[in-house]
PDB file of C-alpha atoms in Angstrom:
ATOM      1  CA  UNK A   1      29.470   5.376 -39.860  1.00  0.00           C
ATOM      2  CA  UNK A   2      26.822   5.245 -37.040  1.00  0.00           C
ATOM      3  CA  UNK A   3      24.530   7.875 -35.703  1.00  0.00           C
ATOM      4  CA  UNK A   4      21.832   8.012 -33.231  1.00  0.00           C
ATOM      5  CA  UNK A   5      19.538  11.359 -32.070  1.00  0.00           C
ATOM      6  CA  UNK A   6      18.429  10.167 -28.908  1.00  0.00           C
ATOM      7  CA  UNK A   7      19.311   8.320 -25.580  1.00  0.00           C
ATOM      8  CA  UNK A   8      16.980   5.571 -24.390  1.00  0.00           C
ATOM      9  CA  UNK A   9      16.560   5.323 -20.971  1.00  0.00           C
ATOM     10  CA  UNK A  10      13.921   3.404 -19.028  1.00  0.00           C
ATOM     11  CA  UNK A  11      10.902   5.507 -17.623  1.00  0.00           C
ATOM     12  CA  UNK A  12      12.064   9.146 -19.979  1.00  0.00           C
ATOM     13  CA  UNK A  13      10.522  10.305 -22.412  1.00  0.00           C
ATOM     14  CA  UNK A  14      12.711   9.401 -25.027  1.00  0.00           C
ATOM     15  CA  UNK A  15      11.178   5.982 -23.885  1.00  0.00           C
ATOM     16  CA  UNK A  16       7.360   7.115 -24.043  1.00  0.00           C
ATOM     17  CA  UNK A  17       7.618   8.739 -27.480  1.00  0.00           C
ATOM     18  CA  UNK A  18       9.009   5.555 -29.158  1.00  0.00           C
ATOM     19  CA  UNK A  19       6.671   3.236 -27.361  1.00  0.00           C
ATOM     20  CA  UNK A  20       3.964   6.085 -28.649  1.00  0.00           C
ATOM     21  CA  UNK A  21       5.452   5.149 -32.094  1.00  0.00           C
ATOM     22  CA  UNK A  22       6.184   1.738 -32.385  1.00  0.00           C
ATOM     23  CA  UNK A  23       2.613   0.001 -30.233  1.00  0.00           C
ATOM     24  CA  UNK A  24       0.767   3.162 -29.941  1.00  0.00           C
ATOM     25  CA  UNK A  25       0.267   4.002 -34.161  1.00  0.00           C
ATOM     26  CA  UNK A  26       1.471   8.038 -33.612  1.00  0.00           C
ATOM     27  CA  UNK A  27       3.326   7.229 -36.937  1.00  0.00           C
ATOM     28  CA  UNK A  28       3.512  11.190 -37.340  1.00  0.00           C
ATOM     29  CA  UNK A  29       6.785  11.048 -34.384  1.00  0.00           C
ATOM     30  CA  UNK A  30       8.636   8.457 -36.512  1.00  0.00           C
ATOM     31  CA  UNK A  31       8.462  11.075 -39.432  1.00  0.00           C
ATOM     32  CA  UNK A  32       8.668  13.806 -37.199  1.00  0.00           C
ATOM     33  CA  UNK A  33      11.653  12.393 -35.645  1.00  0.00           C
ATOM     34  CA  UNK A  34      13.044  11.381 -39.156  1.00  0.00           C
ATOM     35  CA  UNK A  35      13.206  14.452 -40.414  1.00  0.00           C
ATOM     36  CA  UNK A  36      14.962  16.227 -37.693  1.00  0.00           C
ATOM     37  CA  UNK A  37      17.327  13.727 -37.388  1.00  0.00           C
ATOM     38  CA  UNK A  38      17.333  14.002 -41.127  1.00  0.00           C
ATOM     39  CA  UNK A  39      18.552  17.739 -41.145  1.00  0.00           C
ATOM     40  CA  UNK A  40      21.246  17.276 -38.410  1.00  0.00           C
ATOM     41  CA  UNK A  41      22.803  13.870 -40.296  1.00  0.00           C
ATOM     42  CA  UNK A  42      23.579  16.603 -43.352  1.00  0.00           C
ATOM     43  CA  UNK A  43      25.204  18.682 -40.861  1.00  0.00           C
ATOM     44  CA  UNK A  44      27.982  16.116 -40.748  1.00  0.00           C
ATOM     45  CA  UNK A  45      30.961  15.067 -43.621  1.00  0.00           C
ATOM     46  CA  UNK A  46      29.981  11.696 -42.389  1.00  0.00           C
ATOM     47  CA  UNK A  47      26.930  11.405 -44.347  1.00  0.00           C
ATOM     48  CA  UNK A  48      27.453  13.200 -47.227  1.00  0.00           C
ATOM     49  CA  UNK A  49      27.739  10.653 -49.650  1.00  0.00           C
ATOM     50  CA  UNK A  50      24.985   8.563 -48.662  1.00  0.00           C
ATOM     51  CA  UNK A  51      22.707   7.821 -51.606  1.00  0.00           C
ATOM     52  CA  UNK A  52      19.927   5.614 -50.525  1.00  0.00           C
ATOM     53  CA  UNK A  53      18.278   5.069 -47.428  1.00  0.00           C
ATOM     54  CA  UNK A  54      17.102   1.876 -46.458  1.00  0.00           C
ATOM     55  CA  UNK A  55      14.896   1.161 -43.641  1.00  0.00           C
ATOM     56  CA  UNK A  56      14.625  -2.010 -41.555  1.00  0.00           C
ATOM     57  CA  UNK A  57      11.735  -4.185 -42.246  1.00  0.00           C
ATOM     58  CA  UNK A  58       9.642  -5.922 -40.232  1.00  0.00           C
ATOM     59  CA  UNK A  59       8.536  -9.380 -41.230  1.00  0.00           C
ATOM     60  CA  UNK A  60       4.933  -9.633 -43.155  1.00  0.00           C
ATOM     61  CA  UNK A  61       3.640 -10.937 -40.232  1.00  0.00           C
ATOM     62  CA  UNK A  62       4.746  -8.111 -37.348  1.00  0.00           C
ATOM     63  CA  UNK A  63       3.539  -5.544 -40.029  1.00  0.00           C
ATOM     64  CA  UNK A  64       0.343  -7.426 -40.643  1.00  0.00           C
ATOM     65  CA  UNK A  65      -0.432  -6.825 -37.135  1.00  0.00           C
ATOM     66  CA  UNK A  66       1.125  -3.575 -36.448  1.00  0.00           C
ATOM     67  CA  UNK A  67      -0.434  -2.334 -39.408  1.00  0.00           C
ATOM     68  CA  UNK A  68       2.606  -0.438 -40.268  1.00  0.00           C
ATOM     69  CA  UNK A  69       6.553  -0.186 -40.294  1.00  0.00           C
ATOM     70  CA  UNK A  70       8.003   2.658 -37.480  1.00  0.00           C
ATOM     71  CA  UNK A  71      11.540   2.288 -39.052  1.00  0.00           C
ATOM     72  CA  UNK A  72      10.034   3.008 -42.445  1.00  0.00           C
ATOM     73  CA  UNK A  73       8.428   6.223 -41.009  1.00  0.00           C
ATOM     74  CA  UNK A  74      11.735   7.306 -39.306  1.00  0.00           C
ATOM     75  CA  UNK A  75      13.423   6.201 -42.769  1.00  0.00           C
ATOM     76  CA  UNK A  76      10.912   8.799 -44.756  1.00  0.00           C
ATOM     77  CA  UNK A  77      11.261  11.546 -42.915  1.00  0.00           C
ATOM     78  CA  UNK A  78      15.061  11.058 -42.972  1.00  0.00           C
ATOM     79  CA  UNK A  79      15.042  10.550 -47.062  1.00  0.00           C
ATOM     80  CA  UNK A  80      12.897  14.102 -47.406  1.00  0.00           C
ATOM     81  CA  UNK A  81      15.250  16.260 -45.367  1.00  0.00           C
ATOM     82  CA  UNK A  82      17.970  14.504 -46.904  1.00  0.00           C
ATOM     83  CA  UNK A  83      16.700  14.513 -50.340  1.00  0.00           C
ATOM     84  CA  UNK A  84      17.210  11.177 -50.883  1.00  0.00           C
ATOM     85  CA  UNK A  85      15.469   8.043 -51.994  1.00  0.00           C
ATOM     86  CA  UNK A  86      13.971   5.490 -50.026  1.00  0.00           C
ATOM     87  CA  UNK A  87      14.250   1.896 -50.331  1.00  0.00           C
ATOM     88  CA  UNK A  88      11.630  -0.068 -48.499  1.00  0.00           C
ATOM     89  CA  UNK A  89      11.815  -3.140 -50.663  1.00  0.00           C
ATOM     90  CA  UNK A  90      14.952  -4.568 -51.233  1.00  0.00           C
ATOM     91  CA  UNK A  91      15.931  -5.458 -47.750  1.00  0.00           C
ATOM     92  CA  UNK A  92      13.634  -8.178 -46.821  1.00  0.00           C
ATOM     93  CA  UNK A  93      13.091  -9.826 -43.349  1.00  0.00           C
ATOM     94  CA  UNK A  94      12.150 -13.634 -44.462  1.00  0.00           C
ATOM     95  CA  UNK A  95      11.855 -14.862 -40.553  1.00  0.00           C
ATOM     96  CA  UNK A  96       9.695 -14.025 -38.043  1.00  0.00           C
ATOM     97  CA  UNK A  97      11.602 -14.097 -34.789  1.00  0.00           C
ATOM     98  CA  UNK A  98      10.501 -13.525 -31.518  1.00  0.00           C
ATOM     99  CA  UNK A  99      10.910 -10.257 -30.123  1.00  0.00           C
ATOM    100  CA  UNK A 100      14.252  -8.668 -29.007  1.00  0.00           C
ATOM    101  CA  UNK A 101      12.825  -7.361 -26.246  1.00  0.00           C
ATOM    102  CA  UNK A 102      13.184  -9.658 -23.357  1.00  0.00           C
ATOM    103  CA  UNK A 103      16.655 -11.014 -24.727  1.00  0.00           C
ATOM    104  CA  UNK A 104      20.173 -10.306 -23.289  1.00  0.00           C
ATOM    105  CA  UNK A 105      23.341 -10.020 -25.740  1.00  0.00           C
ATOM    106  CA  UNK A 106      24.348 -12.974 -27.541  1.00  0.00           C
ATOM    107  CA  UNK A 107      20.760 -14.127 -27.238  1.00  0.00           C
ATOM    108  CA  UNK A 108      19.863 -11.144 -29.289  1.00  0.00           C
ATOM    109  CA  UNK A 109      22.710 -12.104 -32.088  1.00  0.00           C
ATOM    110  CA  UNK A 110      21.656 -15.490 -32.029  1.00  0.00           C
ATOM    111  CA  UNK A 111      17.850 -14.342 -32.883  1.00  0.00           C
ATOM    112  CA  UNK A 112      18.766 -12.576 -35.522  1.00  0.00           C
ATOM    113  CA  UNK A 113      20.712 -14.972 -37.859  1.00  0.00           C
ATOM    114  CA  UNK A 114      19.928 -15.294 -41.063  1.00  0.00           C
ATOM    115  CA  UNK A 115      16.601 -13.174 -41.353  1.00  0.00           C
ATOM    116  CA  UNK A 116      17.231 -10.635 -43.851  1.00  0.00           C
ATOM    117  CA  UNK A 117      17.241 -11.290 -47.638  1.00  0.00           C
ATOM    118  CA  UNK A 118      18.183  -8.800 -50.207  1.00  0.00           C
ATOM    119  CA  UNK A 119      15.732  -9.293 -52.861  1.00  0.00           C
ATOM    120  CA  UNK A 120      16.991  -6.370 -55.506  1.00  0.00           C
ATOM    121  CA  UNK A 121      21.188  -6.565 -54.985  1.00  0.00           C
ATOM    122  CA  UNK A 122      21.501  -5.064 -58.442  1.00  0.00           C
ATOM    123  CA  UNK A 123      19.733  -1.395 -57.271  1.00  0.00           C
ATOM    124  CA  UNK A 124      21.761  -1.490 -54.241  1.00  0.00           C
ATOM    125  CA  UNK A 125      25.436  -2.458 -55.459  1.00  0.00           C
ATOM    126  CA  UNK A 126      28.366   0.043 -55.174  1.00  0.00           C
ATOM    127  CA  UNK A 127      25.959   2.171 -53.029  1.00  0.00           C
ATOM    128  CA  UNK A 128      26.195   3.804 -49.942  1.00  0.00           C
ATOM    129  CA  UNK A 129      23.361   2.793 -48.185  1.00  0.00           C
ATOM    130  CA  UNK A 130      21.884   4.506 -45.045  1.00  0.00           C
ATOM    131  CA  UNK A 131      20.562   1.340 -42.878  1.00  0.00           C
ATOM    132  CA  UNK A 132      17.631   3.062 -40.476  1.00  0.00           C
ATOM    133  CA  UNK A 133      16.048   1.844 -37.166  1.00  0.00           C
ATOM    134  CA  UNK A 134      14.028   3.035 -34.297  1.00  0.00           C
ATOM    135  CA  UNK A 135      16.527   2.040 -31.250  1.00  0.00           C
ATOM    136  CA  UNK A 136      19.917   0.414 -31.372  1.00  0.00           C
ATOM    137  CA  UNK A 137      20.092  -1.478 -27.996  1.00  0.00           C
ATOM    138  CA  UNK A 138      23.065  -4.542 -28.836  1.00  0.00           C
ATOM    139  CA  UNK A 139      23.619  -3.765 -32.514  1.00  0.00           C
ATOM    140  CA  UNK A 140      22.103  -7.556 -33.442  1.00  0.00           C
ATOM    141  CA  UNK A 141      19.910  -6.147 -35.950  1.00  0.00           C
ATOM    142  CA  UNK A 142      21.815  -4.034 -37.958  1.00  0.00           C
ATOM    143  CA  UNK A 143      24.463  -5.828 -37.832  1.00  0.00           C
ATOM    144  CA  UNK A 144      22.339  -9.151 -39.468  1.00  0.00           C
ATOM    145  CA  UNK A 145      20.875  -6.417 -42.378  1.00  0.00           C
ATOM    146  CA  UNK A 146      24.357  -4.659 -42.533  1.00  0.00           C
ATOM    147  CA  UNK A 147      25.742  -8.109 -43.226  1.00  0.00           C
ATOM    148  CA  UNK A 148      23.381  -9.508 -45.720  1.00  0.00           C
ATOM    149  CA  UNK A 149      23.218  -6.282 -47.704  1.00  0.00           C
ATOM    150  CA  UNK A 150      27.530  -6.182 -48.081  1.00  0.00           C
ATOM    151  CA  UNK A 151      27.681  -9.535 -49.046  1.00  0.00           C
ATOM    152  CA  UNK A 152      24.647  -9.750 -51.678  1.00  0.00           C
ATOM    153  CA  UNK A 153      24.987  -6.032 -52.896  1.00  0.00           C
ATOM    154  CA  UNK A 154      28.537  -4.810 -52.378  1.00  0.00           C
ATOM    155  CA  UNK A 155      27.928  -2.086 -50.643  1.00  0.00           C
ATOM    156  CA  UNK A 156      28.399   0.584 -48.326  1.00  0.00           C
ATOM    157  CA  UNK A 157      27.019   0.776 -45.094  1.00  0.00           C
ATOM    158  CA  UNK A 158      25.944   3.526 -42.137  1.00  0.00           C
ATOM    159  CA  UNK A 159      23.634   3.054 -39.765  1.00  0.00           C
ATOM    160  CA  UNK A 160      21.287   5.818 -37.879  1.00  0.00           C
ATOM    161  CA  UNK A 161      18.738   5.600 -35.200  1.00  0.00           C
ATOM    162  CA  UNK A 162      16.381   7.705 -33.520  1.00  0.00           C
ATOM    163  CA  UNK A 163      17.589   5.985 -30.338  1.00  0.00           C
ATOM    164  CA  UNK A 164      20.169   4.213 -28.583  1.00  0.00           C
ATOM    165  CA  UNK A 165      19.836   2.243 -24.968  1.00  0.00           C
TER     166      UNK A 165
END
């Protein structure tokens, strides 16, 4: 299952509040956004059974100079109205690729192969796992984590962002 709370457009202000999270350090929206998002994803049957949520990570790198992980903020505001647990350490990103920004479709894919690790499959296996970003433009992203977390941990997979372009 796959959920998102927001449209992304260019020049809205869906667009100014996630650049005000992600390069501007207001890391009180991501949690903010989390936990309304939180609230409405237990409004739906869909979600129910999620047990863990998971949030993508950024490689040591990116978060040594962001300071910080948005997804991780939009993932703990989401755990808290969900009453769940957060996982911020099993899913691991082990290369540091350039940004996604400035890449079309299959580019995107292609950048992203092979740059998560699971480092703690046992925890994770037989869950259902609740895989959390900050936009979902082409899906390349998720769809590398989703991938690597199945096949090392057996387990199940939805996906929710705060935004979707």
């Amino acid at each position: 299952m796959a959920a998102s709370y927001l449209s992304f457009t260019k020049s809205s202000l869906v667009q100014t509040i996630v650049h005000d999270l992600k390069y501007k350090g207001n890391r009180a929206v991501g949690y903010y956004l989390g936990v309304a998002f939180g609230k409405k994803l237990l409004e739906s049957p869909f979600f129910k059974e999620v047990e863990l949520i998971v949030p993508i990570p950024l490689h040591k790198k990116k978060k040594q100079q962001r300071g910080y992980n948005q997804s991780a903020d939009i993932a703990k505001g989401i755990a808290d109205a969900m009453g769940l647990p957060m996982d911020s350490m099993s899913l691991i990103r082990v290369v540091h690729t350039e940004s996604q920004t400035k890449k079309q479709g299959m580019e995107r894919f292609d950048n992203m192969e092979n740059v998560f690790t699971c480092a703690n499959p046992k925890t994770l296996e037989g869950k259902h796992i609740l895989l959390v970003d900050d936009v979902l433009t082409t899906g390349a992203t998720m769809a590398s984590a989703a991938e690597i977390l199945q096949k090392m941990a057996d387990c199940k997979i939805s996906v929710a962002t705060i935004a979707i372009a």
